[in-house]
XYZ file of N, CA, C and O in Angstrom:
616
model
N 51.938 67.638 -0.920
C 52.706 67.398 -2.095
C 54.091 68.313 -1.599
O 55.212 67.674 -2.102
N 53.766 69.526 -1.365
C 54.993 70.390 -1.281
C 55.925 70.070 -0.124
O 57.211 70.416 -0.335
N 55.051 69.494 0.951
C 56.277 69.145 2.004
C 57.072 68.369 1.425
O 58.293 67.989 1.837
N 56.366 67.145 0.665
C 57.233 65.965 -0.050
C 58.486 66.348 -0.814
O 59.556 66.161 -0.821
N 58.010 67.360 -1.422
C 59.201 67.926 -2.224
C 60.110 68.699 -1.574
O 61.483 68.493 -1.750
N 59.950 69.385 -0.215
C 60.623 70.040 0.480
C 61.547 68.914 1.213
O 62.838 69.569 1.372
N 61.096 67.942 1.600
C 61.813 67.031 2.501
C 62.704 66.351 1.341
O 63.825 66.171 1.720
N 62.350 65.851 0.287
C 63.448 65.422 -0.775
C 64.443 66.608 -1.121
O 65.695 66.212 -0.968
N 64.031 67.727 -1.104
C 65.104 68.595 -1.494
C 66.145 68.651 -0.099
O 67.451 68.763 -0.431
N 65.503 68.858 1.006
C 66.405 68.891 2.311
C 67.281 67.732 2.321
O 68.392 67.748 2.699
N 66.778 66.687 2.017
C 67.616 65.216 2.316
C 68.582 65.454 1.098
O 69.801 65.116 1.498
N 68.495 65.774 -0.131
C 69.611 65.523 -1.075
C 70.454 66.881 -1.133
O 71.456 66.557 -1.172
N 69.769 68.019 -0.417
C 70.963 69.006 -0.300
C 71.895 68.654 1.214
O 73.050 68.945 0.901
N 71.560 67.756 1.975
C 72.369 67.426 2.949
C 73.221 66.096 2.536
O 74.166 65.831 3.231
N 72.802 65.587 1.676
C 73.782 64.432 0.756
C 74.701 64.787 -0.077
O 75.549 63.862 -0.266
N 74.342 65.649 -0.890
C 75.122 65.921 -2.059
C 75.781 67.625 -1.924
O 75.304 68.273 -1.338
N 76.659 67.368 -2.924
C 77.350 68.886 -3.228
C 76.819 69.268 -4.262
O 76.406 68.654 -5.444
N 76.000 70.405 -4.093
C 75.478 70.907 -5.188
C 75.894 72.508 -5.582
O 75.674 73.320 -4.713
N 75.737 72.563 -6.821
C 76.578 74.005 -7.328
C 75.483 74.372 -8.036
O 75.077 73.888 -9.387
N 74.808 75.513 -8.007
C 73.705 76.333 -8.665
C 74.608 77.491 -9.332
O 74.534 78.848 -8.880
N 75.324 77.252 -10.312
C 76.097 78.265 -10.818
C 76.039 78.135 -12.372
O 75.556 77.017 -13.161
N 76.859 78.564 -13.309
C 76.994 78.666 -14.936
C 77.372 77.104 -14.917
O 77.485 76.266 -14.221
N 77.592 76.961 -16.526
C 78.133 75.826 -16.944
C 79.474 75.298 -16.337
O 80.200 75.749 -15.936
N 79.460 73.766 -15.778
C 80.363 73.185 -15.383
C 81.499 72.905 -16.750
O 81.228 72.299 -17.573
N 82.551 73.062 -16.259
C 83.779 72.884 -17.174
C 84.798 72.001 -16.488
O 85.101 72.201 -15.182
N 85.727 71.519 -17.371
C 86.790 70.534 -16.618
C 88.214 71.220 -17.428
O 88.138 71.423 -18.446
N 89.133 71.664 -16.347
C 90.151 72.446 -16.721
C 91.264 70.951 -16.859
O 91.287 70.203 -16.318
N 92.127 71.320 -18.017
C 93.077 70.383 -18.147
C 94.115 70.246 -16.959
O 94.649 69.000 -16.587
N 94.080 70.949 -16.159
C 95.032 70.838 -14.905
C 94.433 69.889 -13.844
O 95.162 69.513 -12.731
N 93.003 69.898 -14.071
C 92.334 69.014 -12.932
C 92.339 67.681 -13.100
O 92.153 66.715 -12.308
N 92.643 67.227 -14.432
C 92.717 65.757 -14.655
C 94.185 65.189 -13.979
O 95.135 65.804 -14.436
N 94.212 64.020 -13.330
C 95.449 63.455 -12.878
C 95.431 62.139 -12.763
O 94.833 61.506 -13.674
N 96.292 61.440 -12.339
C 96.510 60.004 -12.275
C 95.243 59.100 -11.572
O 94.301 59.853 -11.045
N 94.932 58.053 -12.156
C 93.964 57.113 -11.638
C 94.247 56.873 -10.272
O 92.869 56.844 -9.502
N 95.319 57.209 -9.427
C 95.244 57.126 -8.004
C 94.566 58.312 -7.427
O 94.064 57.966 -6.446
N 94.854 59.274 -7.991
C 94.137 60.766 -7.682
C 92.423 60.425 -7.815
O 91.963 61.206 -6.714
N 92.121 59.692 -8.692
C 90.704 59.591 -8.870
C 90.314 58.441 -7.648
O 89.116 58.866 -7.293
N 90.854 57.367 -7.439
C 90.580 56.478 -6.134
C 90.606 57.282 -4.713
O 89.851 56.971 -4.069
N 91.442 58.323 -4.869
C 91.665 59.134 -3.370
C 90.504 59.879 -3.278
O 90.220 60.090 -1.931
N 89.928 60.604 -4.181
C 88.425 61.593 -4.048
C 87.333 60.888 -4.359
O 87.283 59.770 -5.280
N 86.459 60.997 -3.608
C 85.117 60.648 -3.895
C 84.186 61.220 -5.162
O 84.809 62.498 -5.326
N 83.237 60.519 -6.084
C 82.804 61.286 -6.921
C 81.905 62.315 -6.346
O 81.511 62.289 -5.240
N 81.542 63.091 -7.053
C 80.061 63.950 -6.856
C 79.565 64.499 -7.701
O 79.807 64.300 -8.909
N 78.229 64.895 -7.512
C 77.002 65.412 -8.363
C 77.154 67.063 -8.471
O 77.362 67.658 -7.359
N 77.212 67.660 -9.503
C 77.024 69.218 -9.589
C 75.644 69.508 -10.128
O 75.449 68.793 -11.301
N 75.081 70.394 -9.748
C 73.797 70.763 -10.215
C 73.964 72.181 -10.782
O 74.473 73.172 -10.085
N 73.533 72.219 -12.050
C 73.372 73.552 -13.024
C 72.165 73.991 -13.457
O 71.525 73.292 -13.863
N 72.312 75.222 -13.488
C 70.916 75.871 -14.027
C 71.575 76.710 -15.557
O 72.138 77.576 -15.327
N 71.107 76.318 -16.368
C 71.785 76.833 -17.586
C 70.660 78.109 -18.069
O 69.728 78.446 -17.341
N 71.397 78.840 -18.903
C 70.683 80.378 -19.317
C 69.206 80.054 -19.647
O 68.548 81.156 -19.626
N 68.765 78.904 -20.226
C 67.557 79.146 -20.783
C 66.534 78.521 -19.382
O 65.516 78.300 -19.661
N 67.198 78.273 -18.516
C 66.409 78.213 -17.333
C 66.177 76.465 -16.686
O 65.591 76.210 -15.910
N 66.948 75.554 -17.610
C 66.717 74.346 -17.502
C 67.789 73.964 -16.405
O 68.729 74.429 -16.378
N 67.462 72.712 -15.652
C 68.304 72.428 -14.822
C 69.064 71.053 -15.284
O 68.389 70.107 -15.945
N 70.315 70.638 -14.954
C 71.168 69.355 -15.311
C 72.093 69.423 -14.272
O 72.419 70.228 -13.226
N 72.507 68.090 -14.387
C 73.580 67.841 -13.198
C 74.662 67.065 -13.997
O 74.280 66.082 -15.073
N 75.861 66.802 -13.335
C 76.780 66.045 -13.700
C 77.458 65.185 -12.851
O 77.450 65.541 -11.483
N 77.612 63.902 -13.225
C 78.477 63.040 -12.165
C 79.959 63.259 -12.714
O 80.273 63.160 -13.643
N 80.823 63.580 -11.551
C 82.211 63.939 -11.591
C 83.298 62.945 -11.174
O 82.562 62.447 -9.935
N 83.899 62.510 -11.562
C 85.079 61.455 -10.963
C 85.699 62.058 -9.817
O 85.627 63.210 -9.666
N 86.751 61.376 -9.286
C 87.337 62.149 -7.844
C 88.119 63.113 -8.502
O 88.591 64.040 -7.702
N 88.770 62.953 -9.754
C 89.616 63.950 -10.160
C 89.144 65.415 -10.610
O 89.576 66.098 -11.264
N 87.552 65.073 -10.849
C 86.893 66.221 -11.195
C 86.474 66.428 -12.651
O 85.989 67.376 -13.146
N 86.746 65.410 -13.548
C 86.312 65.068 -14.918
C 84.575 64.637 -15.077
O 84.570 63.817 -14.191
N 84.150 65.292 -16.040
C 82.762 64.796 -15.896
C 82.414 63.540 -16.601
O 83.182 63.386 -17.925
N 82.045 62.522 -16.091
C 81.813 61.372 -16.453
C 80.290 60.923 -17.242
O 80.269 60.482 -18.103
N 79.275 61.435 -16.749
C 77.949 61.568 -17.296
C 77.489 62.855 -16.926
O 77.596 63.445 -16.022
N 76.263 63.234 -17.836
C 75.666 64.251 -17.816
C 74.145 63.784 -17.638
O 73.856 62.923 -18.464
N 73.209 64.613 -17.217
C 71.780 64.288 -17.303
C 71.000 65.026 -18.470
O 71.485 65.810 -18.852
N 69.847 64.610 -18.641
C 68.602 65.345 -19.463
C 68.465 66.720 -18.715
O 68.905 66.756 -17.617
N 67.735 67.348 -19.519
C 67.424 68.799 -18.952
C 66.362 68.484 -18.163
O 65.192 67.778 -18.281
N 65.992 69.205 -16.971
C 64.796 69.234 -16.183
C 64.358 70.593 -16.067
O 65.230 71.378 -15.929
N 62.939 70.621 -16.080
C 62.333 72.275 -15.901
C 62.312 72.545 -14.635
O 62.322 73.817 -14.462
N 62.403 71.825 -13.648
C 62.534 72.095 -12.320
C 63.582 71.501 -11.328
O 64.279 70.497 -11.940
N 63.949 72.308 -10.539
C 65.296 71.791 -9.361
C 64.907 70.549 -8.857
O 65.586 69.461 -8.636
N 63.371 70.370 -8.340
C 63.168 69.265 -7.761
C 63.149 67.979 -8.664
O 63.525 67.059 -8.552
N 62.723 67.985 -9.921
C 63.026 67.147 -10.905
C 64.448 66.760 -11.001
O 64.756 65.552 -10.999
N 65.399 67.505 -11.245
C 66.937 67.370 -11.243
C 67.162 66.624 -9.958
O 68.289 65.724 -10.236
N 66.998 66.988 -9.008
C 66.976 66.444 -7.502
C 66.654 65.162 -7.607
O 67.568 64.090 -7.294
N 65.713 64.711 -8.228
C 64.954 63.502 -8.374
C 65.849 62.684 -9.163
O 66.162 61.441 -9.124
N 66.204 63.267 -10.208
C 67.285 62.292 -11.300
C 68.446 62.237 -10.415
O 69.224 61.079 -10.814
N 68.998 62.746 -9.731
C 70.074 62.643 -8.935
C 70.184 61.332 -8.052
O 71.021 60.640 -8.085
N 69.152 61.172 -7.310
C 68.506 60.092 -6.534
C 68.470 59.146 -7.141
O 69.259 57.899 -6.903
N 68.003 59.073 -8.614
C 67.995 57.850 -9.530
C 69.293 57.524 -9.994
O 69.617 56.305 -10.295
N 70.447 58.595 -10.297
C 71.657 58.083 -10.764
C 72.330 57.471 -9.331
O 73.139 56.555 -9.742
N 72.069 57.969 -8.292
C 72.432 57.155 -7.150
C 71.987 55.810 -6.980
O 72.917 55.124 -6.618
N 70.667 55.506 -7.189
C 70.163 53.983 -7.324
C 70.831 53.445 -8.065
O 71.035 51.992 -7.952
N 70.665 53.934 -9.574
C 70.876 53.034 -10.649
C 72.751 53.007 -11.081
O 72.895 52.015 -11.685
N 73.301 53.821 -10.721
C 74.609 54.163 -10.876
C 75.718 53.241 -10.441
O 77.023 53.166 -10.671
N 75.544 52.398 -9.443
C 76.308 51.243 -8.875
C 76.348 50.028 -9.274
O 76.910 49.377 -9.273
N 75.240 49.982 -10.644
C 75.291 48.705 -11.265
C 75.568 48.812 -12.746
O 75.172 49.439 -13.009
N 76.731 47.883 -12.992
C 77.135 48.129 -14.317
C 76.182 47.511 -15.067
O 76.442 48.158 -16.281
N 75.422 46.869 -14.906
C 74.157 46.441 -16.045
C 73.217 47.498 -16.464
O 72.403 47.090 -17.248
N 73.172 48.579 -15.546
C 72.301 49.649 -16.041
C 72.980 50.423 -16.838
O 72.353 51.621 -17.583
N 74.028 50.372 -17.411
C 74.688 51.111 -18.419
C 74.814 50.255 -19.660
O 74.895 49.365 -19.851
N 74.513 51.320 -20.813
C 74.746 50.719 -22.170
C 75.672 51.632 -22.782
O 75.589 52.768 -22.730
N 76.354 50.935 -23.645
C 77.356 51.710 -25.004
C 76.578 51.391 -26.186
O 76.101 50.511 -26.395
N 76.434 52.670 -26.619
C 75.752 52.851 -27.920
C 76.687 53.472 -28.930
O 77.315 54.208 -28.767
N 76.448 52.965 -30.209
C 77.259 53.777 -31.466
C 77.022 55.372 -31.519
O 75.829 55.557 -31.475
N 77.838 55.984 -31.484
C 77.428 57.559 -31.997
C 78.163 57.525 -33.244
O 78.751 56.834 -33.907
N 78.051 58.980 -33.977
C 78.369 59.553 -35.136
C 79.978 59.057 -35.236
O 80.413 58.496 -36.470
N 80.673 59.346 -34.242
C 82.462 59.316 -34.263
C 82.698 58.596 -33.489
O 83.520 58.975 -32.646
N 82.191 57.830 -32.850
C 82.412 56.555 -31.900
C 81.340 56.070 -30.865
O 80.525 55.586 -31.569
N 81.425 56.113 -29.832
C 80.750 55.339 -28.611
C 80.193 56.525 -27.764
O 80.952 57.034 -27.229
N 79.026 56.224 -27.146
C 78.735 56.812 -25.858
C 77.874 55.790 -24.979
O 77.567 54.948 -25.113
N 78.254 56.419 -23.651
C 77.634 55.495 -22.656
C 76.595 56.163 -22.156
O 76.265 57.511 -21.797
N 75.336 55.459 -22.105
C 73.996 55.775 -21.433
C 73.729 54.962 -19.745
O 74.069 53.830 -19.972
N 73.458 55.744 -18.986
C 72.852 55.280 -17.867
C 71.207 55.159 -17.718
O 70.693 55.974 -18.199
N 70.924 54.010 -17.705
C 69.390 53.580 -17.983
C 68.934 53.208 -16.616
O 69.296 52.466 -15.740
N 67.539 54.115 -16.477
C 66.916 53.931 -15.181
C 66.164 52.274 -15.346
O 65.981 51.615 -16.272
N 65.403 51.580 -14.297
C 64.694 50.435 -14.349
C 63.581 50.642 -15.357
O 63.178 49.556 -15.520
N 62.926 51.675 -15.734
C 61.892 51.823 -16.431
C 62.560 51.933 -17.786
O 61.600 52.266 -18.772
N 63.706 51.630 -18.211
C 64.608 51.779 -19.320
C 64.516 53.372 -20.025
O 64.779 53.529 -21.462
N 64.417 54.401 -19.176
C 64.477 55.528 -19.598
C 66.027 55.726 -19.263
O 66.784 55.691 -18.503
N 66.632 56.554 -20.388
C 68.099 56.962 -20.341
C 68.052 58.394 -19.353
O 67.182 59.039 -19.497
N 68.628 58.303 -18.349
C 69.098 59.189 -17.200
C 70.312 60.211 -17.192
O 70.487 61.049 -16.437
N 70.960 59.404 -18.033
C 72.709 60.029 -18.222
C 73.089 59.851 -19.389
O 73.000 58.709 -19.765
N 74.142 60.338 -19.996
C 74.779 60.342 -21.145
C 76.117 60.736 -20.857
O 76.585 61.535 -20.288
N 77.094 60.171 -21.685
C 78.759 60.623 -21.475
C 78.953 61.212 -22.773
O 78.325 61.493 -23.713
N 80.529 61.647 -23.019
C 80.876 62.363 -24.113
C 80.877 61.327 -25.183
O 80.793 60.093 -24.932
N 81.514 61.729 -26.214
C 81.685 60.529 -27.379
C 83.031 59.981 -27.045
O 83.993 60.853 -26.860
N 83.130 58.566 -26.981
C 84.270 57.953 -26.849
C 84.889 57.261 -28.222
O 84.049 57.036 -28.906
N 86.261 57.535 -28.732
C 86.473 56.965 -29.979
C 86.445 55.493 -30.066
O 86.355 55.140 -31.088
N 86.576 54.761 -28.997
C 86.923 53.335 -28.979
C 85.423 52.663 -28.113
O 85.263 53.375 -26.758
N 85.317 51.614 -28.358
C 84.150 50.802 -27.297
C 84.809 50.620 -25.940
O 84.317 50.452 -25.099
N 86.143 50.280 -25.997
C 87.032 49.886 -24.665
C 87.023 51.312 -23.799
O 87.021 50.941 -22.939
N 87.050 52.254 -24.481
C 87.277 53.437 -23.527
C 86.134 53.801 -23.341
O 85.755 54.229 -21.833
N 84.804 53.425 -24.018
C 83.494 53.595 -23.278
C 83.170 52.589 -22.436
O 82.455 52.925 -21.109
N 83.875 51.701 -22.093
C 83.565 50.442 -21.477
C 84.367 50.933 -19.961
O 83.835 50.591 -19.071
N 85.369 51.488 -20.278
C 86.459 52.110 -18.923
C 85.528 53.090 -18.494
O 85.529 53.181 -16.970
N 84.554 53.844 -19.183
C 83.952 55.191 -18.542
C 82.891 54.386 -17.487
O 82.608 55.031 -16.571
N 82.532 53.523 -18.179
C 81.348 52.759 -16.950
C 81.815 52.158 -15.915
O 81.613 52.771 -14.717
N 83.022 51.880 -15.687
C 84.111 51.588 -14.494
C 84.045 52.449 -13.860
O 84.108 52.469 -12.506
N 84.741 53.438 -14.370
C 84.709 54.905 -13.633
C 83.459 55.633 -13.248
O 83.425 56.271 -11.788
N 82.604 55.488 -13.695
C 81.219 55.935 -13.291
C 80.515 55.209 -12.096
O 80.556 55.834 -11.072
N 80.591 53.906 -12.235
C 80.339 52.960 -10.900
C 81.140 53.349 -9.787
O 80.563 53.481 -8.749
N 82.541 53.557 -9.981
C 83.420 53.721 -8.978
C 82.918 55.354 -8.118
O 83.095 55.246 -7.128
N 82.940 56.266 -9.247
C 82.310 57.533 -8.819
C 81.186 57.450 -7.841
O 81.126 58.133 -6.681
N 80.064 56.497 -8.284
C 78.450 56.854 -7.744
C 78.858 55.815 -6.239
O 78.745 56.415 -5.220
N 79.653 54.970 -6.392
C 79.987 54.202 -5.390
C 80.661 54.741 -4.342
O 80.489 54.974 -2.757
N 81.733 55.777 -4.581
C 82.618 56.418 -3.709
C 82.027 57.546 -3.183
O 81.953 57.863 -2.062
N 80.886 58.143 -4.142
C 79.945 59.293 -3.297
C 79.226 58.513 -2.273
O 78.999 59.156 -1.175
N 78.736 57.414 -2.443
C 77.467 56.995 -1.599
C 78.333 56.435 -0.335
O 77.877 56.643 0.959
N 79.501 55.855 -0.209
C 80.302 55.539 0.711
C 80.606 56.873 1.603
O 80.637 56.804 2.857
N 81.305 57.654 0.880
C 81.413 58.940 1.647
C 80.338 59.494 2.241
O 80.599 59.951 3.325
N 79.354 59.562 1.770
C 78.017 60.218 2.475
C 77.754 59.450 3.498
O 77.246 60.225 4.522
N 77.802 57.946 3.472
C 77.292 57.297 4.659
C 78.546 57.312 5.898
O 77.844 57.619 6.996
N 79.532 57.684 5.410
C 80.721 57.936 6.444
C 80.558 59.430 7.173
O 81.274 59.517 7.885
N 79.735 60.181 6.724
C 79.776 61.344 6.912
C 78.776 61.656 8.268
O 77.877 61.152 8.480
N 80.019 61.889 9.269
C 79.051 61.874 10.879
C 78.801 63.112 11.404
O 78.487 63.393 12.499
N 79.451 64.065 10.494
C 79.621 65.609 11.123
C 78.045 66.279 10.494
O 77.794 67.370 11.397
N 77.340 65.871 9.899
C 76.281 66.650 9.221
C 74.977 66.153 9.710
O 74.801 65.248 10.275
N 74.166 67.213 9.460
C 72.531 66.626 9.806
C 72.324 65.767 8.654
O 72.562 65.436 7.587
N 71.460 64.479 9.503
C 70.675 63.511 8.518
C 69.501 63.633 8.403
O 68.742 63.837 9.231
């Protein structure tokens, strides 16, 4: 079992950008035009919070956080969550727009109907729907970039 966990960790580390630092934030200067978002691939960042829990974010090409994961007690659990994001995040049908207290939130749902990621609260349903399109684009561009990478170990 330990070898399997080590293999999964090694594979994900070779495929994704992982940052094991404090909370991820987005600076206003990082927000750009939609063309900037299309030019850069989405990415995943893994963070360990002060309570020892692991979370990860799906970021768009311009660096804004699109979705955040639930809290995981282990790094391996969070890496498995990233793999689930990659598998489910390319299908618009895996996203659900749900009403929130002051707007709408987007959930990414796995095949077993468990919520594996959620967005910020959007003021309108159309904004939440646009966030789904951005999330699909970010995951897809990440996977395309990963597949075209010929310089690293596989």
